[in-house]
Amino acid sequence: MNLSFLKNIDWWQIAFYAFATVTVIQIFYYLWFFSRVALYKPKKKTRSQHHPVSVIVCARDEDENIARNLPGVLVQSYPSTYEVIVVNDNSVDDSKYILQELKKTFKDRLHIVELTQEAKLINGKKYPLSIGIKEANHEVLLLTDADCVPASEHWVEKMQEAYDDKIEIVLGYGAYHKAPGLLNKLIRFETFHSALQYLSYALAGIPYMGVGRNLSYKKVVFFRHKGFSSINHLPGGDDDLFINKAATKNNIAVLIDKDATTLSMPKRKWNDWLKQKTRHYSTARYYKPVHKLLLGLYSASQFLFYPLFIIAALLFSWKLSLVFF
């Protein structure tokens, strides 16, 4: 096979044009999608609203997290009715006894569901979450995890304010506590970057996921889509895949407010974090094609940006490359 034609190709031009293309793609994403988060302003309500809310927390062997974080959920400053349902999922630690002690103080607000049998063929926390939703007395559901604590006493109030007659799903932001070390910085950056994508896409009318650390939707949405029946066989997906299926450009709202966030303790070991991310990313292949295209194109442009910049600077013109950089 004659490959002599390769000698006539101007590789420096190809490298530069490839770098320029990747740069344009990055600029497009920042201007069309991510700027929506930067310029976000919540809609002004003509009158205040206070929906009854059911907060649902699923926990398995998280006695320390329950003792540390659940009081922050139970003492919310909310003028209307709200309940906290904790589904204790087959815990073998002291979770049961800690919940019983909290129940003495929060008799009317805290509802405990004890699960003592495993659900066959249903992976992850989809079964306990389904039980918690069925036990909920109110239409508006607010989900979080046992290792999360509200950033303020106004978390419940802020999250429910995003609802109106058309809105059925509200996406919130779940952040991580700041701590020393490179891993903590990486986790917080990756979490912010993921939120930047799913929040901006939702604002652009292309919702594709939410995070169970801070997520709200109406009970009717859950039953309309038959709960998690279509994803029961998967290890995850109770948050992102359910939102991917149930959300439309018209029934979803985004809430970006420092008082409406939750905070979690991040993983402290690299292996634990990598396992967590592998589990999270395993559901992405089940996203809708348009979501996979948008996410894949952006990821590819990110991955190629710096290598192409170096190649273009070395082979073409470092001054012109810096203009695009």
mmCIF file of C-alpha atoms in Angstrom:
data_model
loop_
_atom_site.group_PDB
_atom_site.id
_atom_site.type_symbol
_atom_site.label_atom_id
_atom_site.label_comp_id
_atom_site.label_asym_id
_atom_site.label_seq_id
_atom_site.Cartn_x
_atom_site.Cartn_y
_atom_site.Cartn_z
ATOM 1 C CA MET A 1 0.000 0.000 0.000
ATOM 2 C CA ASN A 2 1.440 3.330 -1.102
ATOM 3 C CA LEU A 3 1.486 5.812 1.785
ATOM 4 C CA SER A 4 3.605 8.432 0.083
ATOM 5 C CA PHE A 5 0.662 10.868 0.035
ATOM 6 C CA LEU A 6 1.076 11.220 3.793
ATOM 7 C CA LYS A 7 4.270 13.196 3.157
ATOM 8 C CA ASN A 8 2.284 15.943 1.455
ATOM 9 C CA ILE A 9 -0.155 16.453 4.307
ATOM 10 C CA ASP A 10 0.369 19.579 6.351
ATOM 11 C CA TRP A 11 0.095 18.013 9.795
ATOM 12 C CA TRP A 12 0.713 21.320 11.522
ATOM 13 C CA GLN A 13 -2.397 22.741 9.853
ATOM 14 C CA ILE A 14 -4.477 19.728 10.803
ATOM 15 C CA ALA A 15 -3.306 20.011 14.420
ATOM 16 C CA PHE A 16 -4.142 23.698 14.517
ATOM 17 C CA TYR A 17 -7.561 23.318 12.909
ATOM 18 C CA ALA A 18 -8.364 20.431 15.254
ATOM 19 C CA PHE A 19 -7.379 22.574 18.237
ATOM 20 C CA ALA A 20 -9.452 25.488 16.901
ATOM 21 C CA THR A 21 -12.469 23.199 16.438
ATOM 22 C CA VAL A 22 -12.195 21.856 19.976
ATOM 23 C CA THR A 23 -11.891 25.419 21.283
ATOM 24 C CA VAL A 24 -15.031 26.510 19.419
ATOM 25 C CA ILE A 25 -16.911 23.531 20.861
ATOM 26 C CA GLN A 26 -15.823 24.508 24.373
ATOM 27 C CA ILE A 27 -16.865 28.124 23.819
ATOM 28 C CA PHE A 28 -20.266 26.973 22.552
ATOM 29 C CA TYR A 29 -20.919 24.903 25.672
ATOM 30 C CA TYR A 30 -19.883 27.724 27.976
ATOM 31 C CA LEU A 31 -21.947 30.357 26.199
ATOM 32 C CA TRP A 32 -25.038 28.291 25.367
ATOM 33 C CA PHE A 33 -25.285 26.015 28.398
ATOM 34 C CA PHE A 34 -23.082 26.945 31.356
ATOM 35 C CA SER A 35 -23.809 30.685 31.179
ATOM 36 C CA ARG A 36 -27.391 29.862 32.158
ATOM 37 C CA VAL A 37 -26.193 28.797 35.594
ATOM 38 C CA ALA A 38 -23.944 31.850 35.941
ATOM 39 C CA LEU A 39 -26.812 34.181 35.017
ATOM 40 C CA TYR A 40 -29.498 32.221 36.864
ATOM 41 C CA LYS A 41 -32.071 34.193 38.822
ATOM 42 C CA PRO A 42 -34.952 32.467 40.603
ATOM 43 C CA LYS A 43 -38.438 33.365 39.466
ATOM 44 C CA LYS A 44 -40.115 35.919 41.672
ATOM 45 C CA LYS A 45 -43.255 34.600 43.314
ATOM 46 C CA THR A 46 -46.242 36.902 43.514
ATOM 47 C CA ARG A 47 -47.203 35.180 46.740
ATOM 48 C CA SER A 48 -45.524 32.786 49.121
ATOM 49 C CA GLN A 49 -46.420 29.104 49.059
ATOM 50 C CA HIS A 50 -45.917 26.376 51.612
ATOM 51 C CA HIS A 51 -46.675 22.896 50.345
ATOM 52 C CA PRO A 52 -46.794 20.013 52.820
ATOM 53 C CA VAL A 53 -43.538 18.111 52.244
ATOM 54 C CA SER A 54 -42.363 14.557 52.885
ATOM 55 C CA VAL A 55 -38.584 14.312 53.329
ATOM 56 C CA ILE A 56 -37.318 10.782 52.649
ATOM 57 C CA VAL A 57 -33.981 9.379 53.822
ATOM 58 C CA CYS A 58 -32.807 5.813 53.211
ATOM 59 C CA ALA A 59 -30.068 4.453 55.452
ATOM 60 C CA ARG A 60 -28.172 1.221 55.855
ATOM 61 C CA ASP A 61 -25.622 0.907 58.672
ATOM 62 C CA GLU A 62 -25.224 4.665 58.936
ATOM 63 C CA ASP A 63 -25.657 5.197 62.669
ATOM 64 C CA GLU A 64 -22.938 7.871 62.816
ATOM 65 C CA ASN A 65 -24.380 9.769 59.861
ATOM 66 C CA ILE A 66 -27.894 9.570 61.309
ATOM 67 C CA ALA A 67 -26.724 10.932 64.650
ATOM 68 C CA ARG A 68 -24.713 13.695 62.976
ATOM 69 C CA ASN A 69 -27.001 14.784 60.125
ATOM 70 C CA LEU A 70 -30.618 13.834 60.768
ATOM 71 C CA PRO A 71 -31.198 16.505 63.462
ATOM 72 C CA GLY A 72 -30.458 19.137 60.787
ATOM 73 C CA VAL A 73 -33.306 17.705 58.708
ATOM 74 C CA LEU A 74 -35.670 17.510 61.677
ATOM 75 C CA VAL A 75 -35.245 21.078 62.921
ATOM 76 C CA GLN A 76 -36.027 22.910 59.698
ATOM 77 C CA SER A 77 -37.693 26.303 60.042
ATOM 78 C CA TYR A 78 -40.784 25.682 57.945
ATOM 79 C CA PRO A 79 -44.156 27.292 58.654
ATOM 80 C CA SER A 80 -46.168 24.514 57.024
ATOM 81 C CA THR A 81 -46.362 20.768 57.572
ATOM 82 C CA TYR A 82 -43.423 18.526 56.807
ATOM 83 C CA GLU A 83 -42.546 14.997 57.847
ATOM 84 C CA VAL A 84 -39.281 13.078 57.798
ATOM 85 C CA ILE A 85 -39.447 9.429 56.789
ATOM 86 C CA VAL A 86 -36.342 7.365 57.496
ATOM 87 C CA VAL A 87 -36.221 3.930 55.915
ATOM 88 C CA ASN A 88 -33.796 1.862 57.980
ATOM 89 C CA ASP A 89 -32.708 -0.675 55.388
ATOM 90 C CA ASN A 90 -31.617 -3.878 57.156
ATOM 91 C CA SER A 91 -29.068 -2.092 59.322
ATOM 92 C CA VAL A 92 -27.046 -4.188 61.762
ATOM 93 C CA ASP A 93 -25.406 -1.278 63.579
ATOM 94 C CA ASP A 94 -27.001 1.078 66.138
ATOM 95 C CA SER A 95 -29.184 2.936 63.622
ATOM 96 C CA LYS A 96 -32.397 1.543 65.089
ATOM 97 C CA TYR A 97 -31.617 2.731 68.613
ATOM 98 C CA ILE A 98 -30.479 6.181 67.509
ATOM 99 C CA LEU A 99 -33.694 6.613 65.522
ATOM 100 C CA GLN A 100 -35.728 5.530 68.523
ATOM 101 C CA GLU A 101 -34.027 8.182 70.642
ATOM 102 C CA LEU A 102 -34.692 10.859 68.029
ATOM 103 C CA LYS A 103 -38.302 9.720 67.850
ATOM 104 C CA LYS A 104 -38.763 10.645 71.511
ATOM 105 C CA THR A 105 -37.971 14.269 70.678
ATOM 106 C CA PHE A 106 -39.621 14.477 67.255
ATOM 107 C CA LYS A 107 -42.707 12.321 67.865
ATOM 108 C CA ASP A 108 -44.973 13.828 65.219
ATOM 109 C CA ARG A 109 -42.340 14.697 62.624
ATOM 110 C CA LEU A 110 -40.151 11.595 62.440
ATOM 111 C CA HIS A 111 -41.557 8.406 60.923
ATOM 112 C CA ILE A 112 -39.382 5.296 60.968
ATOM 113 C CA VAL A 113 -39.773 2.382 58.558
ATOM 114 C CA GLU A 114 -37.813 -0.712 59.528
ATOM 115 C CA LEU A 115 -36.901 -3.111 56.727
ATOM 116 C CA THR A 116 -35.743 -6.530 57.902
ATOM 117 C CA GLN A 117 -35.732 -8.453 54.626
ATOM 118 C CA GLU A 118 -33.765 -7.952 51.445
ATOM 119 C CA ALA A 119 -35.600 -7.309 48.180
ATOM 120 C CA LYS A 120 -34.710 -9.959 45.613
ATOM 121 C CA LEU A 121 -33.682 -8.819 42.136
ATOM 122 C CA ILE A 122 -33.877 -5.122 43.117
ATOM 123 C CA ASN A 123 -30.464 -3.519 43.395
ATOM 124 C CA GLY A 124 -29.329 -0.430 45.260
ATOM 125 C CA LYS A 125 -31.658 1.675 47.350
ATOM 126 C CA LYS A 126 -34.581 1.589 44.923
ATOM 127 C CA TYR A 127 -36.651 -0.754 47.073
ATOM 128 C CA PRO A 128 -36.269 1.150 50.383
ATOM 129 C CA LEU A 129 -36.839 4.420 48.549
ATOM 130 C CA SER A 130 -40.003 3.028 46.972
ATOM 131 C CA ILE A 131 -41.236 1.987 50.405
ATOM 132 C CA GLY A 132 -40.503 5.443 51.772
ATOM 133 C CA ILE A 133 -42.409 7.101 48.934
ATOM 134 C CA LYS A 134 -45.416 4.847 49.462
ATOM 135 C CA GLU A 135 -45.375 5.727 53.162
ATOM 136 C CA ALA A 136 -45.267 9.469 52.420
ATOM 137 C CA ASN A 137 -48.363 11.409 53.424
ATOM 138 C CA HIS A 138 -47.704 14.415 51.207
ATOM 139 C CA GLU A 139 -47.532 15.003 47.459
ATOM 140 C CA VAL A 140 -44.228 16.888 47.405
ATOM 141 C CA LEU A 141 -41.290 14.561 48.075
ATOM 142 C CA LEU A 142 -37.842 15.815 49.047
ATOM 143 C CA LEU A 143 -35.047 13.244 48.875
ATOM 144 C CA THR A 144 -31.639 13.254 50.481
ATOM 145 C CA ASP A 145 -29.115 10.760 51.862
ATOM 146 C CA ALA A 146 -28.180 9.852 55.410
ATOM 147 C CA ASP A 147 -24.694 11.287 54.927
ATOM 148 C CA CYS A 148 -26.132 14.673 53.932
ATOM 149 C CA VAL A 149 -27.051 17.639 56.083
ATOM 150 C CA PRO A 150 -28.991 20.711 54.903
ATOM 151 C CA ALA A 151 -26.827 23.807 54.493
ATOM 152 C CA SER A 152 -29.431 25.871 56.322
ATOM 153 C CA GLU A 153 -32.648 25.612 58.304
ATOM 154 C CA HIS A 154 -34.515 26.921 55.241
ATOM 155 C CA TRP A 155 -33.692 23.972 52.975
ATOM 156 C CA VAL A 156 -37.216 22.521 52.910
ATOM 157 C CA GLU A 157 -38.828 25.916 52.414
ATOM 158 C CA LYS A 158 -36.493 26.907 49.588
ATOM 159 C CA MET A 159 -36.813 23.630 47.684
ATOM 160 C CA GLN A 160 -40.616 23.617 47.699
ATOM 161 C CA GLU A 161 -40.783 27.244 46.550
ATOM 162 C CA ALA A 162 -39.727 26.171 43.045
ATOM 163 C CA TYR A 163 -43.020 24.370 42.434
ATOM 164 C CA ASP A 164 -45.943 25.807 40.522
ATOM 165 C CA ASP A 165 -48.876 24.329 38.611
ATOM 166 C CA LYS A 166 -46.636 22.958 35.836
ATOM 167 C CA ILE A 167 -43.512 21.974 37.783
ATOM 168 C CA GLU A 168 -43.280 18.372 38.997
ATOM 169 C CA ILE A 169 -39.520 17.983 39.509
ATOM 170 C CA VAL A 170 -37.013 20.269 41.235
ATOM 171 C CA LEU A 171 -33.250 19.773 40.904
ATOM 172 C CA GLY A 172 -31.045 20.944 43.762
ATOM 173 C CA TYR A 173 -27.313 21.014 44.370
ATOM 174 C CA GLY A 174 -25.573 18.571 46.689
ATOM 175 C CA ALA A 175 -22.109 19.783 47.664
ATOM 176 C CA TYR A 176 -19.307 18.248 49.736
ATOM 177 C CA HIS A 177 -17.563 19.523 52.839
ATOM 178 C CA LYS A 178 -14.182 21.142 52.353
ATOM 179 C CA ALA A 179 -11.189 19.273 53.762
ATOM 180 C CA PRO A 180 -7.406 19.210 53.244
ATOM 181 C CA GLY A 181 -5.898 17.098 50.489
ATOM 182 C CA LEU A 182 -5.876 16.649 46.720
ATOM 183 C CA LEU A 183 -8.685 14.064 46.710
ATOM 184 C CA ASN A 184 -11.069 16.448 48.455
ATOM 185 C CA LYS A 185 -10.297 19.203 45.942
ATOM 186 C CA LEU A 186 -10.850 16.788 43.055
ATOM 187 C CA ILE A 187 -14.157 15.528 44.472
ATOM 188 C CA ARG A 188 -15.476 19.035 45.037
ATOM 189 C CA PHE A 189 -14.385 20.148 41.553
ATOM 190 C CA GLU A 190 -15.906 17.092 39.880
ATOM 191 C CA THR A 191 -19.143 17.535 41.846
ATOM 192 C CA PHE A 192 -19.394 21.196 40.889
ATOM 193 C CA HIS A 193 -18.617 20.393 37.257
ATOM 194 C CA SER A 194 -21.284 17.665 37.124
ATOM 195 C CA ALA A 195 -23.821 20.020 38.681
ATOM 196 C CA LEU A 196 -22.853 22.720 36.196
ATOM 197 C CA GLN A 197 -23.807 20.325 33.414
ATOM 198 C CA TYR A 198 -27.075 18.842 34.687
ATOM 199 C CA LEU A 199 -28.356 22.188 35.995
ATOM 200 C CA SER A 200 -27.476 24.115 32.834
ATOM 201 C CA TYR A 201 -28.916 21.431 30.568
ATOM 202 C CA ALA A 202 -32.153 21.527 32.555
ATOM 203 C CA LEU A 203 -32.270 25.326 32.236
ATOM 204 C CA ALA A 204 -31.780 24.868 28.483
ATOM 205 C CA GLY A 205 -34.765 22.526 28.331
ATOM 206 C CA ILE A 206 -32.718 19.315 28.072
ATOM 207 C CA PRO A 207 -32.894 17.755 31.555
ATOM 208 C CA TYR A 208 -31.046 14.477 31.870
ATOM 209 C CA MET A 209 -30.320 13.765 35.550
ATOM 210 C CA GLY A 210 -30.470 14.832 39.173
ATOM 211 C CA VAL A 211 -28.648 13.733 42.324
ATOM 212 C CA GLY A 212 -30.310 11.890 45.191
ATOM 213 C CA ARG A 213 -28.464 14.043 47.734
ATOM 214 C CA ASN A 214 -30.840 16.904 46.958
ATOM 215 C CA LEU A 215 -33.777 16.095 44.707
ATOM 216 C CA SER A 216 -37.506 16.733 44.823
ATOM 217 C CA TYR A 217 -40.438 15.503 42.790
ATOM 218 C CA LYS A 218 -44.128 14.942 43.201
ATOM 219 C CA LYS A 219 -45.540 11.622 44.244
ATOM 220 C CA VAL A 220 -47.756 11.490 41.164
ATOM 221 C CA VAL A 221 -44.652 11.489 38.929
ATOM 222 C CA PHE A 222 -43.277 8.447 40.699
ATOM 223 C CA PHE A 223 -46.441 6.399 40.231
ATOM 224 C CA ARG A 224 -47.076 7.669 36.698
ATOM 225 C CA HIS A 225 -43.772 6.107 35.639
ATOM 226 C CA LYS A 226 -44.350 2.952 37.713
ATOM 227 C CA GLY A 227 -41.594 3.828 40.114
ATOM 228 C CA PHE A 228 -38.241 2.245 39.375
ATOM 229 C CA SER A 229 -39.680 -0.855 37.687
ATOM 230 C CA SER A 230 -37.744 -0.290 34.454
ATOM 231 C CA ILE A 231 -34.369 0.056 36.227
ATOM 232 C CA ASN A 232 -34.711 -2.338 39.178
ATOM 233 C CA HIS A 233 -32.059 -4.622 37.713
ATOM 234 C CA LEU A 234 -29.404 -1.890 37.698
ATOM 235 C CA PRO A 235 -27.180 -1.148 40.715
ATOM 236 C CA GLY A 236 -27.933 2.597 40.525
ATOM 237 C CA GLY A 237 -30.161 4.972 38.657
ATOM 238 C CA ASP A 238 -32.711 5.810 41.340
ATOM 239 C CA ASP A 239 -31.867 9.479 40.805
ATOM 240 C CA ASP A 240 -30.307 10.106 37.384
ATOM 241 C CA LEU A 241 -32.113 7.455 35.309
ATOM 242 C CA PHE A 242 -35.469 8.192 36.906
ATOM 243 C CA ILE A 243 -35.088 11.902 36.125
ATOM 244 C CA ASN A 244 -33.825 11.008 32.649
ATOM 245 C CA LYS A 245 -37.091 9.172 32.088
ATOM 246 C CA ALA A 246 -39.564 11.441 33.878
ATOM 247 C CA ALA A 247 -38.272 14.966 33.212
ATOM 248 C CA THR A 248 -39.363 17.169 30.321
ATOM 249 C CA LYS A 249 -38.476 20.745 29.449
ATOM 250 C CA ASN A 250 -41.832 21.877 30.860
ATOM 251 C CA ASN A 251 -42.149 19.934 34.138
ATOM 252 C CA ILE A 252 -38.757 20.603 35.694
ATOM 253 C CA ALA A 253 -37.250 23.489 37.658
ATOM 254 C CA VAL A 254 -33.768 24.238 38.951
ATOM 255 C CA LEU A 255 -33.042 25.784 42.324
ATOM 256 C CA ILE A 256 -29.650 27.389 42.876
ATOM 257 C CA ASP A 257 -29.542 28.901 46.343
ATOM 258 C CA LYS A 258 -26.918 28.580 49.062
ATOM 259 C CA ASP A 259 -29.680 27.954 51.615
ATOM 260 C CA ALA A 260 -31.155 25.159 49.494
ATOM 261 C CA THR A 261 -28.055 22.983 49.152
ATOM 262 C CA THR A 262 -27.014 19.914 51.097
ATOM 263 C CA LEU A 263 -23.530 19.029 52.328
ATOM 264 C CA SER A 264 -21.944 15.579 52.480
ATOM 265 C CA MET A 265 -18.704 14.152 53.763
ATOM 266 C CA PRO A 266 -16.631 13.092 50.726
ATOM 267 C CA LYS A 267 -14.716 9.851 50.384
ATOM 268 C CA ARG A 268 -11.287 9.903 51.999
ATOM 269 C CA LYS A 269 -9.649 7.083 50.054
ATOM 270 C CA TRP A 270 -8.976 7.064 46.328
ATOM 271 C CA ASN A 271 -10.234 3.500 45.881
ATOM 272 C CA ASP A 272 -13.541 4.284 47.585
ATOM 273 C CA TRP A 273 -14.075 7.339 45.426
ATOM 274 C CA LEU A 274 -13.175 5.497 42.212
ATOM 275 C CA LYS A 275 -15.644 2.729 43.058
ATOM 276 C CA GLN A 276 -18.328 5.338 43.703
ATOM 277 C CA LYS A 277 -17.654 7.099 40.393
ATOM 278 C CA THR A 278 -17.606 3.806 38.495
ATOM 279 C CA ARG A 279 -21.053 3.022 39.892
ATOM 280 C CA HIS A 280 -22.324 6.474 38.977
ATOM 281 C CA TYR A 281 -20.957 6.377 35.433
ATOM 282 C CA SER A 282 -22.320 2.866 34.826
ATOM 283 C CA THR A 283 -25.816 4.314 34.321
ATOM 284 C CA ALA A 284 -24.791 6.877 31.673
ATOM 285 C CA ARG A 285 -25.086 4.349 28.847
ATOM 286 C CA TYR A 286 -28.823 4.198 29.516
ATOM 287 C CA TYR A 287 -29.315 7.930 28.902
ATOM 288 C CA LYS A 288 -31.258 9.119 25.877
ATOM 289 C CA PRO A 289 -29.180 9.421 22.647
ATOM 290 C CA VAL A 290 -29.267 13.240 22.606
ATOM 291 C CA HIS A 291 -27.916 13.323 26.167
ATOM 292 C CA LYS A 292 -25.117 10.889 25.362
ATOM 293 C CA LEU A 293 -24.215 12.947 22.289
ATOM 294 C CA LEU A 294 -24.043 16.245 24.184
ATOM 295 C CA LEU A 295 -22.153 14.784 27.133
ATOM 296 C CA GLY A 296 -19.796 12.800 24.917
ATOM 297 C CA LEU A 297 -18.969 15.743 22.664
ATOM 298 C CA TYR A 298 -18.179 17.963 25.619
ATOM 299 C CA SER A 299 -16.073 15.292 27.338
ATOM 300 C CA ALA A 300 -14.124 14.661 24.134
ATOM 301 C CA SER A 301 -13.450 18.368 23.669
ATOM 302 C CA GLN A 302 -12.209 18.591 27.254
ATOM 303 C CA PHE A 303 -9.948 15.568 26.856
ATOM 304 C CA LEU A 304 -8.432 16.811 23.576
ATOM 305 C CA PHE A 305 -8.063 20.488 24.424
ATOM 306 C CA TYR A 306 -4.669 20.527 26.166
ATOM 307 C CA PRO A 307 -2.936 17.841 24.049
ATOM 308 C CA LEU A 308 -4.020 19.588 20.844
ATOM 309 C CA PHE A 309 -2.938 22.947 22.233
ATOM 310 C CA ILE A 310 0.582 21.614 22.915
ATOM 311 C CA ILE A 311 0.814 19.972 19.485
ATOM 312 C CA ALA A 312 -0.502 23.054 17.695
ATOM 313 C CA ALA A 313 1.879 25.322 19.604
ATOM 314 C CA LEU A 314 4.876 23.148 18.739
ATOM 315 C CA LEU A 315 4.025 22.495 15.078
ATOM 316 C CA PHE A 316 2.229 25.658 14.048
ATOM 317 C CA SER A 317 2.406 28.938 15.932
ATOM 318 C CA TRP A 318 2.466 29.143 19.689
ATOM 319 C CA LYS A 319 1.358 32.789 19.508
ATOM 320 C CA LEU A 320 -1.740 31.990 17.432
ATOM 321 C CA SER A 321 -2.476 28.947 19.587
ATOM 322 C CA LEU A 322 -2.397 31.138 22.680
ATOM 323 C CA VAL A 323 -5.060 33.343 21.106
ATOM 324 C CA PHE A 324 -7.445 30.368 21.041
ATOM 325 C CA PHE A 325 -6.242 29.186 24.450
#
